[in-house]
Coordinates of C-alpha atoms in Angstrom, one line a residue:
Chain A
M231 CA 60.5 -32.2 178.9
R232 CA 59.9 -35.0 181.8
D233 CA 57.8 -34.7 184.6
E234 CA 60.2 -35.9 187.6
R235 CA 57.0 -38.0 188.9
A236 CA 57.0 -39.8 185.7
P237 CA 57.6 -43.4 186.2
G238 CA 61.1 -44.4 185.0
M239 CA 61.9 -46.9 182.0
W240 CA 61.8 -50.1 183.5
R241 CA 59.5 -49.6 185.6
T242 CA 56.6 -48.6 182.6
A243 CA 58.3 -51.6 180.7
L244 CA 57.7 -54.3 184.0
A245 CA 54.2 -52.3 184.0
V246 CA 53.5 -53.1 180.1
L247 CA 54.9 -56.4 180.8
R248 CA 52.6 -57.2 183.7
K249 CA 49.5 -56.4 181.6
D250 CA 50.8 -59.0 178.3
L251 CA 51.2 -61.3 180.5
L252 CA 48.2 -61.2 182.5
L253 CA 46.3 -60.6 178.8
E254 CA 48.1 -63.7 177.8
L255 CA 47.1 -66.1 180.9
R256 CA 43.7 -64.9 180.7
G257 CA 42.4 -65.0 177.1
L258 CA 45.3 -68.1 176.1
E259 CA 45.4 -66.5 172.3
T260 CA 49.1 -66.8 171.8
V261 CA 51.2 -69.0 173.1
P262 CA 49.1 -72.4 173.1
A263 CA 48.8 -72.1 169.5
M264 CA 52.5 -71.5 169.2
I265 CA 52.8 -74.8 171.1
L266 CA 50.4 -76.7 169.4
F267 CA 52.0 -75.5 165.8
A268 CA 55.2 -77.2 167.1
L269 CA 53.6 -80.3 167.5
V270 CA 52.0 -80.6 164.5
T271 CA 55.5 -78.9 162.6
F272 CA 57.3 -81.9 164.6
V273 CA 54.8 -84.6 163.4
I274 CA 55.2 -83.3 159.6
F275 CA 59.0 -83.5 159.7
H276 CA 58.1 -87.1 161.0
F277 CA 56.7 -88.0 157.8
G278 CA 58.3 -85.3 155.7
L279 CA 61.8 -87.3 156.5
G280 CA 60.9 -90.5 157.1
R281 CA 62.3 -91.3 159.7
D282 CA 61.7 -92.0 163.1
T283 CA 64.7 -90.5 165.1
I284 CA 67.2 -87.7 164.0
D285 CA 70.3 -86.6 165.6
G286 CA 72.9 -84.0 164.7
Q287 CA 72.7 -81.5 162.0
L288 CA 69.5 -82.5 160.6
A289 CA 68.4 -82.4 164.1
A290 CA 69.3 -79.4 164.9
G291 CA 67.7 -77.9 161.3
V292 CA 64.7 -79.6 162.6
L293 CA 64.0 -77.8 166.1
T294 CA 65.5 -74.4 164.5
A295 CA 62.9 -74.0 161.6
T296 CA 60.4 -75.6 163.7
L297 CA 60.6 -73.1 166.5
L298 CA 61.2 -70.1 164.3
F299 CA 57.6 -70.4 162.4
A300 CA 56.2 -70.9 166.0
A301 CA 58.1 -68.1 166.7
M302 CA 56.6 -66.0 164.0
L303 CA 52.8 -66.6 164.5
G304 CA 53.9 -65.2 168.3
I305 CA 56.0 -62.1 166.3
N306 CA 52.9 -61.7 163.6
R307 CA 50.1 -61.4 167.3
L308 CA 52.7 -59.1 169.2
F309 CA 51.3 -55.4 168.4
V310 CA 47.9 -56.5 167.0
A311 CA 45.8 -55.7 170.4
E312 CA 47.9 -52.1 170.8
R313 CA 46.5 -51.5 167.5
E314 CA 43.0 -52.8 167.3
Q315 CA 42.1 -51.5 171.2
G316 CA 44.0 -48.0 170.8
G317 CA 46.9 -49.2 173.3
F318 CA 48.9 -47.1 170.8
D319 CA 47.7 -43.8 171.7
A320 CA 47.4 -44.4 174.8
F321 CA 50.8 -45.2 175.3
L322 CA 51.9 -42.3 173.5
L323 CA 49.4 -40.0 175.7
A324 CA 51.8 -41.2 178.5
P325 CA 54.4 -39.5 179.7
V326 CA 56.7 -42.2 179.7
D327 CA 60.1 -43.6 177.9
R328 CA 58.7 -44.6 174.8
T329 CA 61.4 -47.5 174.7
A330 CA 60.0 -48.9 177.7
L331 CA 57.3 -50.3 175.0
L332 CA 60.0 -52.0 173.2
V333 CA 61.5 -53.0 176.2
A334 CA 58.4 -55.0 177.5
K335 CA 57.2 -56.3 174.0
A336 CA 60.5 -57.6 173.5
L337 CA 60.8 -59.3 177.1
A338 CA 57.1 -60.4 176.7
L339 CA 58.3 -62.3 173.5
L340 CA 61.2 -64.1 175.6
V341 CA 58.6 -65.1 177.8
F342 CA 56.3 -66.8 175.3
L343 CA 59.7 -68.3 173.5
A344 CA 60.7 -69.8 177.0
V345 CA 57.4 -71.2 178.0
L346 CA 57.4 -72.7 174.0
E347 CA 60.5 -74.3 174.5
L348 CA 59.9 -75.3 177.8
I349 CA 57.1 -77.7 176.2
A350 CA 58.2 -77.9 172.6
V351 CA 61.9 -79.6 173.4
P352 CA 61.4 -82.2 175.3
A353 CA 58.2 -82.8 172.8
F354 CA 61.0 -82.8 170.3
G355 CA 63.5 -84.9 172.8
L356 CA 60.4 -87.8 172.9
L357 CA 58.9 -87.9 169.3
L358 CA 62.3 -87.5 167.0
L359 CA 65.4 -87.2 168.8
G360 CA 67.5 -90.6 168.7
P361 CA 70.1 -89.7 171.0
P362 CA 68.7 -88.8 174.7
L363 CA 68.1 -85.2 176.0
G364 CA 69.8 -85.1 179.1
S365 CA 73.1 -84.4 179.0
R366 CA 72.8 -82.4 176.0
L367 CA 70.6 -79.9 177.7
P368 CA 72.6 -77.4 179.5
G369 CA 74.2 -76.7 176.0
L370 CA 70.9 -76.9 174.0
V371 CA 69.5 -74.4 176.4
A372 CA 72.6 -72.5 176.3
V373 CA 72.3 -71.8 172.3
L374 CA 68.7 -71.5 172.2
A375 CA 68.1 -69.1 175.1
L376 CA 70.3 -66.7 172.7
G377 CA 68.9 -67.3 169.6
D378 CA 65.6 -66.3 171.7
V379 CA 67.1 -63.3 172.8
A380 CA 67.9 -62.7 169.1
L381 CA 64.2 -63.6 168.0
A382 CA 62.5 -61.4 170.5
V383 CA 64.6 -58.1 169.8
I384 CA 64.7 -58.6 165.9
G385 CA 61.0 -60.2 166.2
T386 CA 59.3 -56.8 168.5
L387 CA 61.4 -54.6 165.8
V388 CA 60.1 -56.1 162.5
S389 CA 56.5 -56.3 164.3
A390 CA 56.6 -52.5 165.3
I391 CA 57.2 -51.9 161.5
A392 CA 54.6 -54.3 160.0
V393 CA 51.8 -53.3 162.4
H394 CA 51.5 -50.6 160.9
T395 CA 51.7 -51.0 157.3
R396 CA 48.8 -52.7 155.2
A397 CA 50.0 -56.1 154.7
R398 CA 51.2 -56.6 158.1
D399 CA 50.7 -60.3 157.8
L400 CA 53.0 -60.4 155.0
I401 CA 55.5 -58.0 155.4
G402 CA 56.4 -59.3 159.3
P403 CA 58.2 -62.5 158.0
I404 CA 59.4 -61.6 154.6
V405 CA 61.0 -58.5 156.6
G406 CA 61.6 -60.9 159.4
L407 CA 63.3 -64.2 158.0
P408 CA 66.3 -62.4 156.3
L409 CA 67.0 -60.3 159.5
L410 CA 67.2 -63.7 161.5
L411 CA 68.9 -65.7 159.1
P412 CA 72.6 -65.2 160.4
A413 CA 71.4 -65.7 164.1
L414 CA 69.4 -69.1 162.9
I415 CA 72.6 -70.3 161.1
A416 CA 74.0 -69.8 164.7
V417 CA 71.4 -71.9 166.5
A418 CA 71.0 -74.4 163.5
R419 CA 74.9 -74.7 163.9
G420 CA 75.6 -74.3 167.2
A421 CA 73.1 -77.1 168.4
G422 CA 74.2 -79.8 166.0
P423 CA 77.1 -81.3 167.7
V424 CA 75.2 -80.9 170.8
L425 CA 72.4 -83.2 169.8
A426 CA 75.2 -85.3 167.5
V427 CA 75.1 -89.1 169.0
H428 CA 78.6 -89.1 169.7
G429 CA 79.1 -84.9 170.4
S430 CA 80.5 -83.6 173.4
G431 CA 77.1 -81.7 174.7
A432 CA 78.9 -78.3 174.3
P433 CA 77.9 -76.1 172.1
P434 CA 81.3 -75.2 169.5
G435 CA 82.6 -71.2 171.0
R436 CA 82.6 -69.4 167.9
W437 CA 78.9 -70.1 167.1
V438 CA 78.1 -69.2 170.7
A439 CA 80.5 -65.6 170.5
I440 CA 78.2 -65.0 166.5
L441 CA 74.8 -65.2 168.4
A442 CA 76.1 -62.9 171.9
L443 CA 77.2 -60.5 169.5
Y444 CA 74.2 -60.3 166.8
D445 CA 72.0 -60.2 170.2
V446 CA 74.2 -57.3 170.7
V447 CA 74.5 -55.4 168.1
F448 CA 70.6 -55.7 166.9
A449 CA 69.9 -54.9 170.8
L450 CA 71.7 -51.6 170.6
L451 CA 70.2 -51.0 167.2
S452 CA 66.6 -51.4 167.6
Y453 CA 66.7 -49.2 170.7
A454 CA 68.3 -46.5 168.7
V455 CA 65.5 -46.6 166.1
F456 CA 62.4 -48.0 168.0
D457 CA 61.1 -43.8 168.7
F458 CA 61.0 -43.1 165.4
L459 CA 58.4 -46.0 165.0
L460 CA 56.1 -44.3 167.4
E461 CA 56.2 -40.9 166.7
D462 CA 53.0 -39.7 165.4
Chain B
M63 CA 67.2 -25.9 146.1
T64 CA 69.6 -28.7 145.3
T65 CA 70.5 -29.2 141.4
Y66 CA 71.2 -32.4 141.3
G67 CA 72.0 -31.7 137.3
R68 CA 75.2 -29.9 138.0
G69 CA 78.3 -31.9 136.8
L70 CA 76.2 -34.3 135.6
R71 CA 77.1 -34.3 131.9
G72 CA 81.2 -34.9 133.0
L73 CA 80.7 -37.5 135.2
A74 CA 78.3 -38.8 132.9
I75 CA 81.1 -38.9 130.0
A76 CA 84.0 -39.9 132.4
T77 CA 81.8 -42.6 133.2
V78 CA 82.0 -43.9 129.8
V79 CA 85.1 -43.3 129.3
T80 CA 86.4 -45.4 132.4
I81 CA 84.1 -47.9 131.7
T82 CA 85.3 -48.2 128.1
V83 CA 89.0 -48.0 128.8
A84 CA 88.0 -51.2 131.7
L85 CA 86.6 -53.1 129.0
A86 CA 89.6 -52.8 126.5
L87 CA 91.4 -53.4 129.6
V88 CA 90.0 -56.7 130.3
F89 CA 89.7 -58.2 127.2
F90 CA 93.4 -56.8 125.9
Y91 CA 95.3 -56.3 128.5
A92 CA 94.6 -58.5 131.9
P93 CA 96.3 -62.0 130.9
L94 CA 94.0 -65.0 131.0
D95 CA 93.9 -67.0 134.1
A96 CA 96.0 -70.6 134.5
D97 CA 93.2 -72.5 135.4
Q98 CA 89.9 -71.3 134.4
G99 CA 91.1 -69.0 131.2
F100 CA 88.9 -67.1 129.6
V101 CA 86.0 -67.4 132.0
Q102 CA 87.8 -65.7 135.1
K103 CA 87.1 -62.4 132.8
I104 CA 83.7 -61.9 134.4
F105 CA 85.7 -61.5 137.6
Y106 CA 86.3 -57.4 136.4
L107 CA 82.7 -57.5 136.0
H108 CA 81.1 -59.5 139.1
V109 CA 83.2 -58.2 141.9
P110 CA 83.2 -54.4 141.4
L111 CA 79.1 -54.7 141.3
A112 CA 79.0 -56.5 144.3
I113 CA 81.7 -53.9 146.1
T114 CA 79.5 -51.3 144.6
A115 CA 76.0 -52.7 145.4
L116 CA 77.1 -53.6 149.0
C117 CA 78.3 -50.3 149.7
G118 CA 75.2 -48.9 148.5
F119 CA 73.2 -50.7 150.8
V120 CA 75.4 -49.1 153.6
F121 CA 75.2 -45.5 152.0
G122 CA 71.5 -46.1 151.9
G123 CA 71.5 -46.5 155.4
A124 CA 73.3 -44.2 156.1
L125 CA 71.0 -41.6 154.2
G126 CA 68.5 -43.3 156.3
A127 CA 70.0 -42.2 158.9
M128 CA 70.5 -38.8 158.5
Y129 CA 66.6 -38.6 157.3
L130 CA 66.2 -40.1 160.8
R131 CA 68.2 -37.4 162.1
T132 CA 66.8 -34.2 160.3
G133 CA 63.3 -35.3 159.1
E134 CA 64.2 -33.5 155.6
A135 CA 62.2 -35.7 153.0
R136 CA 65.2 -34.9 150.9
W137 CA 67.2 -37.3 152.7
D138 CA 64.2 -40.1 152.4
I139 CA 64.3 -39.9 148.2
R140 CA 68.1 -39.8 148.3
S141 CA 68.4 -42.7 150.3
Y142 CA 65.6 -44.3 148.2
V143 CA 67.6 -44.1 145.2
A144 CA 70.7 -45.5 147.0
I145 CA 69.2 -49.0 147.7
H146 CA 67.0 -49.2 144.7
L147 CA 70.1 -48.9 142.4
A148 CA 71.9 -51.1 144.6
L149 CA 68.9 -53.7 144.1
I150 CA 69.5 -53.5 140.7
F151 CA 73.4 -53.9 140.5
G152 CA 72.5 -56.5 143.0
V153 CA 70.3 -58.6 140.7
G154 CA 73.6 -58.1 138.0
V155 CA 75.8 -59.6 140.6
L156 CA 73.8 -62.7 141.3
L157 CA 73.2 -63.3 138.1
T158 CA 77.5 -62.7 137.0
G159 CA 78.3 -64.7 140.3
A160 CA 75.7 -67.4 139.0
I161 CA 77.2 -67.7 135.0
W162 CA 81.1 -67.4 136.9
A163 CA 80.3 -70.6 139.3
K164 CA 78.6 -72.6 136.4
A165 CA 81.7 -72.4 134.4
S166 CA 84.3 -72.9 136.8
W167 CA 82.6 -75.1 139.5
G168 CA 80.0 -76.6 136.9
H169 CA 76.6 -76.0 138.8
W170 CA 74.5 -72.7 138.4
W171 CA 74.4 -72.1 142.5
I172 CA 77.4 -73.3 144.9
W173 CA 76.3 -73.1 149.3
S174 CA 79.5 -74.1 150.3
D175 CA 80.7 -70.4 148.7
P176 CA 80.5 -68.2 151.3
T177 CA 80.3 -64.8 149.5
L178 CA 77.5 -65.8 147.3
T179 CA 75.3 -67.0 150.0
S180 CA 75.7 -63.8 152.2
F181 CA 74.8 -61.5 149.2
L182 CA 71.9 -63.8 148.4
I183 CA 70.5 -63.3 151.9
V184 CA 71.4 -59.5 151.9
M185 CA 69.5 -59.2 148.4
L186 CA 66.4 -61.2 150.0
L187 CA 66.6 -59.0 153.0
F188 CA 66.7 -55.7 151.1
A189 CA 64.3 -57.3 148.1
T190 CA 61.5 -56.8 150.8
Y191 CA 62.2 -52.8 151.0
Q192 CA 60.4 -51.8 148.1
P193 CA 57.0 -54.1 149.3
L194 CA 57.2 -52.7 152.6
R195 CA 57.3 -49.0 151.1
F196 CA 54.7 -50.1 149.1
S197 CA 51.7 -50.9 152.1
I198 CA 52.4 -47.9 154.5
E199 CA 49.9 -44.8 152.7
D200 CA 50.9 -42.1 154.7
R201 CA 53.5 -40.7 153.3
D202 CA 55.3 -39.3 156.1
R203 CA 54.9 -42.5 157.9
Q204 CA 56.4 -44.4 154.6
S205 CA 59.5 -42.4 154.9
R206 CA 60.0 -42.9 158.6
Y207 CA 59.8 -46.7 158.9
A208 CA 61.7 -47.0 155.0
S209 CA 64.4 -45.0 156.6
V210 CA 64.6 -47.2 159.8
F211 CA 64.4 -50.5 157.6
A212 CA 67.4 -49.0 155.7
V213 CA 69.3 -48.3 158.6
V214 CA 69.0 -52.0 160.0
A215 CA 69.8 -53.1 157.0
G216 CA 72.7 -51.2 156.0
A217 CA 74.5 -52.7 159.9
F218 CA 73.1 -56.0 159.1
V219 CA 75.1 -56.5 155.8
P220 CA 78.6 -57.0 157.6
L221 CA 77.2 -58.7 160.4
N222 CA 75.4 -61.2 157.9
F223 CA 78.9 -61.7 156.0
I224 CA 80.7 -62.7 159.5
A225 CA 78.0 -65.1 160.3
V226 CA 77.5 -66.7 156.7
R227 CA 82.0 -67.4 156.6
A228 CA 82.3 -68.4 159.9
A229 CA 79.5 -71.0 159.0
Q230 CA 81.4 -72.2 155.6
A231 CA 84.7 -73.3 154.3
Y232 CA 86.9 -71.0 152.2
V233 CA 85.6 -72.1 148.2
H234 CA 85.5 -68.7 147.1
P235 CA 89.1 -67.2 145.3
R236 CA 89.8 -65.1 147.6
V237 CA 92.1 -62.6 145.9
L238 CA 91.0 -59.0 147.9
T239 CA 92.1 -59.8 151.4
L240 CA 93.3 -57.2 153.4
A241 CA 97.0 -58.4 153.3
G242 CA 96.7 -57.4 149.5
G243 CA 95.5 -60.3 147.9
N244 CA 97.4 -62.4 145.3
L245 CA 96.6 -60.9 142.8
P246 CA 99.2 -59.9 139.9
G247 CA 99.9 -56.4 139.3
S248 CA 98.3 -56.5 135.6
M249 CA 95.3 -58.0 137.4
R250 CA 95.0 -55.7 139.8
L251 CA 95.1 -52.7 137.9
V252 CA 92.1 -53.7 135.3
F253 CA 90.1 -54.3 138.2
V254 CA 90.9 -51.0 139.9
V255 CA 90.0 -49.3 136.6
S256 CA 86.6 -51.9 136.2
L257 CA 86.1 -51.2 139.9
L258 CA 86.4 -47.6 139.7
G259 CA 84.1 -47.6 135.9
I260 CA 81.3 -49.4 138.4
A261 CA 81.8 -47.5 141.3
L262 CA 81.1 -44.1 138.5
L263 CA 78.3 -45.7 137.1
Y264 CA 76.2 -46.0 140.2
V265 CA 77.1 -42.2 141.3
T266 CA 76.0 -40.9 138.0
L267 CA 72.9 -43.0 137.9
W268 CA 72.5 -42.1 141.1
K269 CA 72.5 -38.5 140.5
Y270 CA 70.5 -38.9 137.3
E271 CA 67.5 -40.1 139.0
M272 CA 67.8 -37.5 141.8
A273 CA 68.0 -35.0 139.3
A274 CA 64.6 -36.4 137.5
K275 CA 62.9 -36.8 140.6
N276 CA 63.6 -33.4 141.9
T277 CA 62.3 -31.7 138.5
R278 CA 59.6 -33.7 138.5
M279 CA 58.3 -32.4 142.4
Q280 CA 59.3 -28.7 140.8
V281 CA 56.9 -29.3 137.8
R282 CA 54.5 -30.5 139.9
A283 CA 54.8 -27.7 142.6
L284 CA 55.0 -25.1 139.5
R285 CA 51.8 -26.5 138.7
R286 CA 50.0 -26.4 141.7
A287 CA 50.6 -23.4 142.1
L288 CA 49.7 -21.7 138.5
L289 CA 46.8 -24.3 138.4
G290 CA 45.1 -24.8 141.8
D291 CA 45.5 -27.8 144.2
D292 CA 42.4 -29.3 142.2
A293 CA 43.5 -29.3 138.6
V294 CA 46.7 -31.5 139.5
S295 CA 45.8 -35.2 140.0
S296 CA 47.0 -37.0 143.0
L297 CA 49.7 -39.1 143.1
K298 CA 48.9 -42.6 142.9
R299 CA 50.3 -44.6 146.0
S300 CA 53.3 -46.3 144.8
A301 CA 56.5 -47.6 146.8
A302 CA 58.8 -44.4 145.4
P303 CA 58.5 -41.0 147.0
S304 CA 58.1 -38.3 145.5

């Protein structure tokens, strides 16, 4: 029973996305924390590994783990404002497609991750990475972009599940990490040859294909089940 | 109302007979492996357990999808029992796998073996099913969220195997390929009987637990009808639907 004048899915999603980005821009709550967290993690890795520069698979692993944990901060906070300030109820009352919330939140998370990487990846190149970043950037960006889609989609799904549980700070990471593992394996293994000293700078096609497959499957799956997480 | 107890006795007898026959075949009929000797016989327990557990996870996901489609509580209970039994079988897989790895490769855990590693990741994911259920108080919401989890995690099982397999060299003995594998005839017969035995065990336990849960629910409903709502103590919060 949809009203003809009700806004379409994309218009709703873009409106919610705009709200989230404005909120972040004015409050500066999540993204600065994610960036600081990533920088501190680089310092920890420097001392933990006892090395000034790293390259190849080790560098890819350090970068993947750092970005994952920084992303977890964003994932945990994604729906907190909706829950605490009645955003969920307002959204359910509006005559709009519910999946728009999934799309909007996933896009918001994607923007957060892009901003995080805009600062964290150059910082990684400066602080830890042995070989120069310049020529390796296109390959790295391709792998990270595909990885970000997986993080955004699965992160939004898990965050929507976790926000209604009692121990939401625990449920989010423990459900999210295993679900993200195959994508993280693909990011780390795909970025490894890119960051190698004598690498060609191109990520291996196999990993790019697996990441893309993972993104598509989970995007469709989240789209299919998201409605049930909002029903009330 | 469905009666899960029907046929349970026959099924239980069939399970006991099949598993006894399978064990007898494993110890007295199956040839000793030329490389690994006696230790290889754990294969007849490890692999059927793994196949049954993985099928159980996917089965739980399918039942969860049925709950989301129909909204009837019984589908959620079925999904819960399927996943919870598959988890128990899965612990058996990891234990037998570690024992086998120790005996044949000399280490309790081998990272270069994609099948064992994928299985560990699947177990790590499904191990969060019960904590997730436990931390949602509202019954309907618990069922709905658990079903969403079951569907997503069920689809995750095959994808995860693709990703991890691509990451590692083939170390795991790949005796079961789509092309028919390289298992000698006598070993294949024993393996098929073992697989049948373990699968029957899973189905029997599933039906048994469903019958028990169903009976308990009926008893509660009857007590409530006879004694009134206040006389029956309300259920404690739990991960299990009831």
